Short mmCIF file of C-alpha atoms and ligand atoms in Angstrom, two decimals:
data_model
loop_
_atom_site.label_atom_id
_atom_site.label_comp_id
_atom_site.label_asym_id
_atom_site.label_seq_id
_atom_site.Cartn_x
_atom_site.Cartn_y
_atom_site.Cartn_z
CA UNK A 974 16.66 -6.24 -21.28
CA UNK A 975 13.50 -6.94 -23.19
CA UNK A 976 10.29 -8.08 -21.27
CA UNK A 977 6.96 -9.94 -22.79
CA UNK A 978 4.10 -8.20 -21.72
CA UNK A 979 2.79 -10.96 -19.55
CA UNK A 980 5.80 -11.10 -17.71
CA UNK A 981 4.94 -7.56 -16.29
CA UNK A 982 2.54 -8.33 -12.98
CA UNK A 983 -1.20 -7.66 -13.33
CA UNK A 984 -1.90 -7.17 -9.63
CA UNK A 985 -4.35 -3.58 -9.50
CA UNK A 986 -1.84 -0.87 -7.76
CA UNK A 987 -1.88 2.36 -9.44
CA UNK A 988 -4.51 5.17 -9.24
CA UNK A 989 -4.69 6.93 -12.20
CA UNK A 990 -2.99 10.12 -11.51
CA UNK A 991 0.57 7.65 -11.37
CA UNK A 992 -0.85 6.35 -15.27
CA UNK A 993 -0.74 9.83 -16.17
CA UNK A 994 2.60 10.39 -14.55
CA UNK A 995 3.99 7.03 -16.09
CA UNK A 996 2.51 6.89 -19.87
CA UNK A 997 2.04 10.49 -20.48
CA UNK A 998 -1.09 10.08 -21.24
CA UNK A 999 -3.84 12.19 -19.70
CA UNK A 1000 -6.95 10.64 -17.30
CA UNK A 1001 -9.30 12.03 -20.18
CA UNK A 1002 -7.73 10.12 -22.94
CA UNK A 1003 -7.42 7.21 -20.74
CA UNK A 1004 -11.10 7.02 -20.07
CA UNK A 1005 -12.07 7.60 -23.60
CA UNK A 1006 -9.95 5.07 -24.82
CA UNK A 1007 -11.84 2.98 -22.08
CA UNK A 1008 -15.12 3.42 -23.38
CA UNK A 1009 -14.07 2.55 -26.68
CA UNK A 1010 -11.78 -0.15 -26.87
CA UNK A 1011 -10.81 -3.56 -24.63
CA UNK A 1012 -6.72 -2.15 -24.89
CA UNK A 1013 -7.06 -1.35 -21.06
CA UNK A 1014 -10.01 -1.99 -18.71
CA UNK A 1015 -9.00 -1.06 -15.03
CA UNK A 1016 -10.07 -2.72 -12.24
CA UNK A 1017 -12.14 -0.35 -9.58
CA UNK A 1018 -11.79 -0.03 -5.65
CA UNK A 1019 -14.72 -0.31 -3.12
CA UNK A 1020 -15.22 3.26 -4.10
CA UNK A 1021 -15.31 3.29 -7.88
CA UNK A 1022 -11.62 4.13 -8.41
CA UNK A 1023 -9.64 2.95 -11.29
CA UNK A 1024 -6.47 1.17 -10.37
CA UNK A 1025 -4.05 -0.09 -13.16
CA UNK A 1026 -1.43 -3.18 -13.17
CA UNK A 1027 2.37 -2.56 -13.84
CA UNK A 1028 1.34 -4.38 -16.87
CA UNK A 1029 -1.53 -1.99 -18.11
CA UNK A 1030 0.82 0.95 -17.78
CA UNK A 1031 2.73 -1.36 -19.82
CA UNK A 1032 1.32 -1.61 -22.72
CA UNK A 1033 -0.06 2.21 -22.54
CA UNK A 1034 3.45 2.74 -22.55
CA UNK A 1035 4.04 0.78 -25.86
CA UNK A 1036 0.61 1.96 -27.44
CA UNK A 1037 2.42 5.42 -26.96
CA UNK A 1038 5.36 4.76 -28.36
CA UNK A 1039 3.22 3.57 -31.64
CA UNK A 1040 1.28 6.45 -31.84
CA UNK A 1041 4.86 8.41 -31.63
CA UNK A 1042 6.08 6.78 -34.41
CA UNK A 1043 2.80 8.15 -36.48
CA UNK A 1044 0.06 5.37 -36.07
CA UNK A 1045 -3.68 6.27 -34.87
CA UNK A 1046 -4.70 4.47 -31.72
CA UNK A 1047 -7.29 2.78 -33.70
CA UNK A 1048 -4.52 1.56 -35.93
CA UNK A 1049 -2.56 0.22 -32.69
CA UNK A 1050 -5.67 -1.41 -30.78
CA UNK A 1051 -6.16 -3.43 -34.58
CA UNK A 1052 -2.65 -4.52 -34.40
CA UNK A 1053 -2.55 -5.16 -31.11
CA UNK A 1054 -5.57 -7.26 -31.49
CA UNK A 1055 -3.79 -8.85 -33.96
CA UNK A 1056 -1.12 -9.61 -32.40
CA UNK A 1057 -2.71 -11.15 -30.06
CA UNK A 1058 -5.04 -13.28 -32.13
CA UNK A 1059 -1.88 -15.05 -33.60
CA UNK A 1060 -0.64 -15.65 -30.52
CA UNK A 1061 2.82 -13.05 -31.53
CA UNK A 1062 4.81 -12.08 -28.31
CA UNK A 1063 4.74 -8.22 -27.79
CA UNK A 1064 8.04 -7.14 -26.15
CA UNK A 1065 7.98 -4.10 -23.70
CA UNK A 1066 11.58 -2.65 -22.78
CA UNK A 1067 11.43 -2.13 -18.34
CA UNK A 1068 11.41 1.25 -16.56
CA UNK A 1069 11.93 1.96 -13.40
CA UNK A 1070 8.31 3.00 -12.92
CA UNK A 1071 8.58 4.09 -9.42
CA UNK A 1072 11.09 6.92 -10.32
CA UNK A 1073 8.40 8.74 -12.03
CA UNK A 1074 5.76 8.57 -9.58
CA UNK A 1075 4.14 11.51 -7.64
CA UNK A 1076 6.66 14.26 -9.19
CA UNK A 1077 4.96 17.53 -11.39
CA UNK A 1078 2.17 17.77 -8.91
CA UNK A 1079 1.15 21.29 -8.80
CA UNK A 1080 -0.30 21.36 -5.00
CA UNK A 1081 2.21 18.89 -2.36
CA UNK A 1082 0.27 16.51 -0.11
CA UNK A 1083 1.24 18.32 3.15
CA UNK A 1084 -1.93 20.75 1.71
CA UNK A 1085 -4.46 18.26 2.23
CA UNK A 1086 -3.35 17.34 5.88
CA UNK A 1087 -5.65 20.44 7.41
CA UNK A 1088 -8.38 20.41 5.22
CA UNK A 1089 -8.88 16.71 6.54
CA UNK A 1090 -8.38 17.87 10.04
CA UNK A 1091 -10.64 20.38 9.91
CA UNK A 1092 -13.30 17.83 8.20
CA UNK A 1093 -13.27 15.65 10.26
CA UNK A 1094 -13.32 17.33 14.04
CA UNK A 1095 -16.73 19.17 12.61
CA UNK A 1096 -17.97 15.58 11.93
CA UNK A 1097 -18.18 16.47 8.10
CA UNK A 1098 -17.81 13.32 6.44
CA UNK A 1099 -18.94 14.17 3.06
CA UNK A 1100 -15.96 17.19 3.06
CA UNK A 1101 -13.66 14.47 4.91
CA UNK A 1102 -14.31 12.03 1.54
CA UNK A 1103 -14.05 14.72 -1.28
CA UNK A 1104 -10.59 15.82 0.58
CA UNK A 1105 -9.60 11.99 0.35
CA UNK A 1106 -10.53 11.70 -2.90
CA UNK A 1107 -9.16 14.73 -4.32
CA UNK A 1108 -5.73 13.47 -2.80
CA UNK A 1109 -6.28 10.10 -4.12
CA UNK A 1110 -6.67 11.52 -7.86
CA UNK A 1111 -3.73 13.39 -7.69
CA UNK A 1112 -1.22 11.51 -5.85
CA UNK A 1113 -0.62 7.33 -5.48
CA UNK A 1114 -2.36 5.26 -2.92
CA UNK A 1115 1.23 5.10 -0.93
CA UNK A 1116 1.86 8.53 -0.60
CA UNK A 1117 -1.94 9.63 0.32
CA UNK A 1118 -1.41 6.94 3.50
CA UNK A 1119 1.87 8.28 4.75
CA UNK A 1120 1.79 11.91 3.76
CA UNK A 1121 -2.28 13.09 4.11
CA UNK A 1122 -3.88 10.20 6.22
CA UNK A 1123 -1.01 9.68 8.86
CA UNK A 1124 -0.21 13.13 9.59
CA UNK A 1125 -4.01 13.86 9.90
CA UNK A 1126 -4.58 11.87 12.48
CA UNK A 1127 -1.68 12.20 14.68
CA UNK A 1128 -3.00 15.72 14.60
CA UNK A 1129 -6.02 14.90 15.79
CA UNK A 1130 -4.59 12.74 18.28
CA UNK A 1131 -2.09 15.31 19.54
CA UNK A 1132 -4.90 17.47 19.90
CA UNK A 1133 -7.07 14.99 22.05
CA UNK A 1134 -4.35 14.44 23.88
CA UNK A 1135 -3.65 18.37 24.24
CA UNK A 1136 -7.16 18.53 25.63
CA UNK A 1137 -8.57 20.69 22.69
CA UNK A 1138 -10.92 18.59 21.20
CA UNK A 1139 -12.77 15.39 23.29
CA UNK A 1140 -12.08 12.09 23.03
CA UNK A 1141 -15.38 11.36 20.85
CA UNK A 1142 -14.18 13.59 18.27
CA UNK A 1143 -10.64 11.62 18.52
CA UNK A 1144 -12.80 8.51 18.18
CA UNK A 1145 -15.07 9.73 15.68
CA UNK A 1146 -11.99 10.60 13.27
CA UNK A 1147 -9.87 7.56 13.93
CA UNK A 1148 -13.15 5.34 13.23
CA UNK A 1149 -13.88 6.94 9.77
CA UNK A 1150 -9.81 6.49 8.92
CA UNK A 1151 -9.65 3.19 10.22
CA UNK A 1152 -13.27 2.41 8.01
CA UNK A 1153 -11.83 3.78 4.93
CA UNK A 1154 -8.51 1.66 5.60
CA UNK A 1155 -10.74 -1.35 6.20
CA UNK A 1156 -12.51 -0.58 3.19
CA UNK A 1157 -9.41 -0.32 0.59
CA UNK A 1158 -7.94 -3.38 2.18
CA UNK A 1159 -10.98 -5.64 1.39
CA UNK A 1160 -11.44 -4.31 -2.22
CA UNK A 1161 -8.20 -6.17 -3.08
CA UNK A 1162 -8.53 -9.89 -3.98
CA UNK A 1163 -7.55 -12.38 -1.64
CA UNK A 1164 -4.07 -13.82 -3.19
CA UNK A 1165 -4.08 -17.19 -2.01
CA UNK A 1166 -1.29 -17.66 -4.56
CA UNK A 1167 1.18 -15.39 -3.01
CA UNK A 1168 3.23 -15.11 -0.13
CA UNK A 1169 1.15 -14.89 3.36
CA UNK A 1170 2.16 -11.83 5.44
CA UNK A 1171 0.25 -11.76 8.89
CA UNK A 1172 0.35 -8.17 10.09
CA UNK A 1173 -1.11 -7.59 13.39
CA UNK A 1174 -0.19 -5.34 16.63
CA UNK A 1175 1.74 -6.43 19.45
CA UNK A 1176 0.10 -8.05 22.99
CA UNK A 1177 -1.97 -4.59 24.54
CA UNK A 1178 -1.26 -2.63 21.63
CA UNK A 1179 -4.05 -0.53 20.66
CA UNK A 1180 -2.34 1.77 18.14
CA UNK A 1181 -3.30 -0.32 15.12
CA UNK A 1182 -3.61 2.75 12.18
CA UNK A 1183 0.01 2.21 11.18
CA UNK A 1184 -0.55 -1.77 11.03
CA UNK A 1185 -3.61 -0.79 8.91
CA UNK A 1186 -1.92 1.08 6.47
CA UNK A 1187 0.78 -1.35 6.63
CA UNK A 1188 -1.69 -4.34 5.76
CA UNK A 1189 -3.27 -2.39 2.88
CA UNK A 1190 0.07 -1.66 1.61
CA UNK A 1191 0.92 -4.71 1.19
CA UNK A 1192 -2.20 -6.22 -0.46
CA UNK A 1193 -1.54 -3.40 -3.16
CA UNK A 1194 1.75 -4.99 -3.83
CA UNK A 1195 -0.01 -8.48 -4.80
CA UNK A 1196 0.81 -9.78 -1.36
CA UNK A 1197 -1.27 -11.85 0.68
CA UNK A 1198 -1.77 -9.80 3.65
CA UNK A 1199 -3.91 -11.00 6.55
CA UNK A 1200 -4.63 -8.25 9.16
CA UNK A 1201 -5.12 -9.21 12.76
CA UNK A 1202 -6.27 -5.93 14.28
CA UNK A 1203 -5.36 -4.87 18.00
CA UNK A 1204 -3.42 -6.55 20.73
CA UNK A 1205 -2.91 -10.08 19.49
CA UNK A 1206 -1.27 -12.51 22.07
CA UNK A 1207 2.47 -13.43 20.79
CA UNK A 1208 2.28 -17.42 20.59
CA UNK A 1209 -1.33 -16.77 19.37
CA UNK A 1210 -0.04 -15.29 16.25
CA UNK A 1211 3.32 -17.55 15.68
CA UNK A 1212 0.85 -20.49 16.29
CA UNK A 1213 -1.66 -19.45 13.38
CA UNK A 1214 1.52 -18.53 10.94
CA UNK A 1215 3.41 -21.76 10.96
CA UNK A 1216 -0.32 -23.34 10.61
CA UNK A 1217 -0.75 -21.34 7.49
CA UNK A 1218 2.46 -21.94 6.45
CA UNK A 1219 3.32 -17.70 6.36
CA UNK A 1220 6.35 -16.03 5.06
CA UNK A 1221 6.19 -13.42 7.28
CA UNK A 1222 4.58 -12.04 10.43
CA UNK A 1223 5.06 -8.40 10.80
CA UNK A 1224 4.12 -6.47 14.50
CA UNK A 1225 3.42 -3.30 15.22
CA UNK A 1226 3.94 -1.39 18.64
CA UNK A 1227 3.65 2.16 19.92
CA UNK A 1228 4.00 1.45 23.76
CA UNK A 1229 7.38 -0.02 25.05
CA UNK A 1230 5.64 -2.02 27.33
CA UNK A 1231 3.95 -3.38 23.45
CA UNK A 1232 7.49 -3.21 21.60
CA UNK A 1233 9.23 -5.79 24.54
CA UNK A 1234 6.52 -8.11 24.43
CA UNK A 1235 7.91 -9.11 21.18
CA UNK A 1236 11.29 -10.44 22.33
CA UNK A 1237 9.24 -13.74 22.74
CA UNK A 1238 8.47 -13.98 19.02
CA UNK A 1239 11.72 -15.44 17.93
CA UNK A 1240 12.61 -17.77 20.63
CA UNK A 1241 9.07 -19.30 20.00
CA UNK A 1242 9.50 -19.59 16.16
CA UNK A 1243 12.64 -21.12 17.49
CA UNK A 1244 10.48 -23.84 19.71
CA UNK A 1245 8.12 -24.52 17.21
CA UNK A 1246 11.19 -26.41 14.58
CA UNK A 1247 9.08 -25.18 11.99
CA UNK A 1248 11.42 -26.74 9.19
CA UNK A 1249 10.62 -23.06 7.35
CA UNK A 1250 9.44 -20.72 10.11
CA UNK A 1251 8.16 -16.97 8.92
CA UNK A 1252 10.65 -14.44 9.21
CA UNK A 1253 9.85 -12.09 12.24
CA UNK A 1254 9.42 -7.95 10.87
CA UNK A 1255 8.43 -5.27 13.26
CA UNK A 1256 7.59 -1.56 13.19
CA UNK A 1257 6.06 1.10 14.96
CA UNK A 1258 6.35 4.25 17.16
CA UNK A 1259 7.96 2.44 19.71
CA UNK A 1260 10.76 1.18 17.39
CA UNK A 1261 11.40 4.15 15.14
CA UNK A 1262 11.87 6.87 18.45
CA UNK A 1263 14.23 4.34 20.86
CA UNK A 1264 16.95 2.38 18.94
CA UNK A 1265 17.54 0.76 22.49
CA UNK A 1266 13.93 -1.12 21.83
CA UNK A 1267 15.47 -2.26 17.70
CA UNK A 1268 18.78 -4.02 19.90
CA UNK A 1269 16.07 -5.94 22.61
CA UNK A 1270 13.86 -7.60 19.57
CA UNK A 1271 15.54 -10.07 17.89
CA UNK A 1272 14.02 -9.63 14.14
CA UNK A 1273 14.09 -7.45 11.29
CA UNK A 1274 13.19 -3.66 12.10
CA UNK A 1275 11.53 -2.38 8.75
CA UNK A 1276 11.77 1.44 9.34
CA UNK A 1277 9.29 4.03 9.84
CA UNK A 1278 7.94 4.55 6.42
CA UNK A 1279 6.04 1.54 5.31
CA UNK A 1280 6.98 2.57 1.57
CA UNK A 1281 10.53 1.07 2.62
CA UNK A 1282 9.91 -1.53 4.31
CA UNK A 1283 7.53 -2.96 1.48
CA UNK A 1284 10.47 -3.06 -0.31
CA UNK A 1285 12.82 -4.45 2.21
CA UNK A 1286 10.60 -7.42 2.25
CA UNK A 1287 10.55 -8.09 -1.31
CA UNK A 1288 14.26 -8.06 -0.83
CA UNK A 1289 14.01 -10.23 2.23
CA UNK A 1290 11.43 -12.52 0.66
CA UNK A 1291 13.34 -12.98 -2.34
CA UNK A 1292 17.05 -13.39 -0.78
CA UNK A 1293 15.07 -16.54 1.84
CA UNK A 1294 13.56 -17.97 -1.80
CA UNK A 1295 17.44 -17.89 -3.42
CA UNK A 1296 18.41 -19.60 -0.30
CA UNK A 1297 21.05 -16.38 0.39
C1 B12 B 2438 -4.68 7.98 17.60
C2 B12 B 2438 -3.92 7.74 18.90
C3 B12 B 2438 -4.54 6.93 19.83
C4 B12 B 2438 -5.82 6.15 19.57
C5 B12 B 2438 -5.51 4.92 18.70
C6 B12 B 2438 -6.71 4.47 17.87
C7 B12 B 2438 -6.44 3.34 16.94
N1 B12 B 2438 -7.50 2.56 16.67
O1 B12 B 2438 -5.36 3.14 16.41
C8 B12 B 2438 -6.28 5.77 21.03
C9 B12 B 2438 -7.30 6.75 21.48
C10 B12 B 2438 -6.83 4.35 21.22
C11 B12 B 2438 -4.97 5.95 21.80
C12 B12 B 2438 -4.78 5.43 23.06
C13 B12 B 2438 -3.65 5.65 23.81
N2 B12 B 2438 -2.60 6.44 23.50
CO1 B12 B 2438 -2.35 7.26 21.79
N3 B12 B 2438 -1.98 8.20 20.24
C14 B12 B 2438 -2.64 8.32 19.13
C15 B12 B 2438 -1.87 9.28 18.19
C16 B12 B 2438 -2.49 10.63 18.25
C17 B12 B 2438 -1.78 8.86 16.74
C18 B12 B 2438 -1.31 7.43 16.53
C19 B12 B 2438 -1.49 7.06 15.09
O2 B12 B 2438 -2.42 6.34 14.71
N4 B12 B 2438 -0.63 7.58 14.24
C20 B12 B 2438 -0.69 7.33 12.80
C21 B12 B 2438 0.13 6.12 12.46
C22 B12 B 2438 -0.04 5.78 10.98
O3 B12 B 2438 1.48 6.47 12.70
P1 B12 B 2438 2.39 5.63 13.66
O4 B12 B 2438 1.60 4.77 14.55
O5 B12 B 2438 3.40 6.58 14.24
O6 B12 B 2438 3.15 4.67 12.64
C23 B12 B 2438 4.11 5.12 11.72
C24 B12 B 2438 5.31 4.21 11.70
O7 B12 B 2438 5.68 3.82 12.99
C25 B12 B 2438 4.90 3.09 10.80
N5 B12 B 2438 4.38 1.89 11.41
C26 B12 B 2438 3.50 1.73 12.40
N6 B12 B 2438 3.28 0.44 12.64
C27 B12 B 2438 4.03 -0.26 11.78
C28 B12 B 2438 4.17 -1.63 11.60
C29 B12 B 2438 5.03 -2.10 10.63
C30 B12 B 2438 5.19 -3.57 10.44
C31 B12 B 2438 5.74 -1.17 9.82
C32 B12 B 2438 6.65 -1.65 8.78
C33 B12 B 2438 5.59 0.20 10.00
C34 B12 B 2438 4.73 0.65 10.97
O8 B12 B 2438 3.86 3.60 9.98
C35 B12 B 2438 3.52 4.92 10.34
C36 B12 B 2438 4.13 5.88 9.34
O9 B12 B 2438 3.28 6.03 8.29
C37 B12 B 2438 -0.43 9.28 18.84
C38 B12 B 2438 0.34 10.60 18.64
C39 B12 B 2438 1.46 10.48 17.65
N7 B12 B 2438 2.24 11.52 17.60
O10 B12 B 2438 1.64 9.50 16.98
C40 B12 B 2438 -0.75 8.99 20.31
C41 B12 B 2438 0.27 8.26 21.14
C42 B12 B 2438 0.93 7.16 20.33
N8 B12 B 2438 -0.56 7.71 22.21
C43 B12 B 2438 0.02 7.72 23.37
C44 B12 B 2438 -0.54 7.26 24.57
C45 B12 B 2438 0.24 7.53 25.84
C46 B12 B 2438 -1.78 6.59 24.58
C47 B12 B 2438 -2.50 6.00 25.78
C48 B12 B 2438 -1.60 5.31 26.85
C49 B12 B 2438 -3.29 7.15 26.39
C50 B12 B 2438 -4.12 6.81 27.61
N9 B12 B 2438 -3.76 7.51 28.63
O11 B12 B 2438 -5.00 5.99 27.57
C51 B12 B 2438 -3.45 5.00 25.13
C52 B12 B 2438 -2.77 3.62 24.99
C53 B12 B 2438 -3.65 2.60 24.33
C54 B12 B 2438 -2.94 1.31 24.11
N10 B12 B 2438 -3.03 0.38 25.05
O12 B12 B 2438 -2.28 1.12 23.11
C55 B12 B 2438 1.42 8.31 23.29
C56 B12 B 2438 2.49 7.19 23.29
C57 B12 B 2438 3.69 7.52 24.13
C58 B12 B 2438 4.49 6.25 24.31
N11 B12 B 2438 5.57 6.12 23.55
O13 B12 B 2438 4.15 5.40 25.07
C59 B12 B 2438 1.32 9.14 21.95
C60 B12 B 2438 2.66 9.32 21.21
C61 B12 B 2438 0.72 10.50 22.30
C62 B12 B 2438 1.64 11.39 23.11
N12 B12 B 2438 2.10 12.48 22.52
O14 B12 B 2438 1.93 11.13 24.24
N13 B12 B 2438 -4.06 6.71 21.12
#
């Protein structure tokens, strides 16, 4: 099936290494097209990154296919330019664009996890960034969250808890994650315009890294993610969604003391005869190591990679607006 070129959506999600990966075409070329034509012109994170839309990669996808068939990329931009001038609808055929990410890397993420480690319990945050942002040019956003970021830390955390480094160390490296989290989830636009997702962690839940990640997720997917933070009080946070008219609210807990405090989310969406009340997602240690926990909370249990469960609620979202 044939797509136009707007219908392909222009939220910022992909770093450049997954351009390369898509199009074929290497970061150099990419940035020297850049500086010389309009075809493409990223937008940047808080840090100066380039991120791409499904629909830049796109139409780099097209402009290669042109310059297959034997025209110069001057040549294309012109007709593309063109094109566009008399309003002519450029067709782009879809790919599943997701199949091709993070493959042909020469070094797998699992490398970075130590170097991180060993960053950050010296207190070296200028190593601790260039090991970030190495991983970030190489692999997507995604996959440098739930492959380098998460396993870093609940190494450091292990070995707090082991007793071989001290708890300000432990601090000190969960405070520059949790920053850098902060940071990426801010540099997104807020998307009044699409569905609200209120992501937040259970009542005495202070585990909130996977939330984070979670939250920032989600905002890279176009969503409109609000992010509550730590230990948020149950009716507080079914209140505030039916007030903002949410699709979702989606918990995290570690703790099972955290996990069963959410048994009282449904019965007071239930209460509240909220004509169209959010649907109720959870996730979290708690959740993905005792099954028993999944059968006590009454709502959907998204899985322990937050890769998934971004898509299960696309699914979800999209099956409740169908009326399925
Ligand atoms: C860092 C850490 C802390 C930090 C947290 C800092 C912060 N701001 O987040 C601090 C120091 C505060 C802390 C405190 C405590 N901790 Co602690 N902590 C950890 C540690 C090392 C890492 C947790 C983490 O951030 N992991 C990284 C995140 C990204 O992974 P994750 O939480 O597992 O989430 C994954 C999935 O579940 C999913 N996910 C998570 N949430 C959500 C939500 C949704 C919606 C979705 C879809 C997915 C999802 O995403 C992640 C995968 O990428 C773990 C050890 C471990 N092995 O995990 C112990 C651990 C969780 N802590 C533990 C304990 C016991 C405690 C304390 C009770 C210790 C104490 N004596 O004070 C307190 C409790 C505080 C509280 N009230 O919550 C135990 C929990 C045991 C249990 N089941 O109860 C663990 C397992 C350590 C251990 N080996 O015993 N801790």
């Amino acid at each position: 099936m044939r797509r136009q070129l707007e219908d392909y959506p222009d939220e910022p999600i992909y770093n450049m290494k997954a351009v390369e990966q898509q199009t074929g075409i290497s970061a150099a070329t990419l940035r020297a097209w850049e500086r010389r034509y309009t075809l493409i012109q990223p937008k940047r994170t808080a840090s100066g990154y380039r991120l791409y839309s499904e629909r830049d990669v796109a139409l780099l996808r097209w402009v290669r296919r042109q310059m297959e068939e034997g025209l110069t990329i001057s040549r294309v931009v012109a007709m593309l330019e063109a094109a566009r001038q008399h309003g002519d609808t450029i067709y782009i055929e879809p790919q599943d664009a997701s199949a091709v990410l993070d493959r042909h890397t020469p070094q797998p993420p699992a490398e970075f996890v130590q170097p991180l480690v060993q960053a950050l319990i010296s207190l070296d945050t200028e190593r601790a960034d260039e090991v970030i942002e190495q991983a970030f040019v190489l692999f997507t956003m995604p996959t440098v969250y739930v492959e380098v970021i998460t396993p870093a830390l609940v190494e450091i955390g292990e070995l707090w808890h082991r007793g071989e480094i001290s708890i300000s160390i432990e601090h000190f490296a969960t405070t520059y994650l949790r920053g850098r989290l902060l940071g990426l989830l801010q540099a997104y636009p807020h998307r009044s315009d699409m569905p609200m997702i209120i992501v937040g962690c259970a009542p005495g839940e202070r585990h909130e890294v996977g939330a984070l990640i979670f939250a920032v997720m989600l905002r890279q997917h176009g969503f409109n993610a609000i992010y509550l933070g730590q230990d948020v009080p149950v009716d507080d946070i079914v209140q505030t969604a039916i007030q903002e008219r949410a699709a979702m609210i989606c918990l995290s807990a570690s703790s099972a003391a955290s996990a069963l405090a959410l048994r009282e989310v449904k019965p007071l969406l239930a209460q509240s005869q909220c004509p169209n009340p959010p649907l109720f997602g959870y996730g979290g240690r708690a959740f993905d190591t005792d099954p028993e926990l999944r059968r006590q909370v009454d709502g959907y249990y998204l899985g322990s990679d937050p890769r998934d469960a971004i898509n299960l609620i696309v699914n979800l979202l999209r099956s409740q607006r169908d009326g399925r």
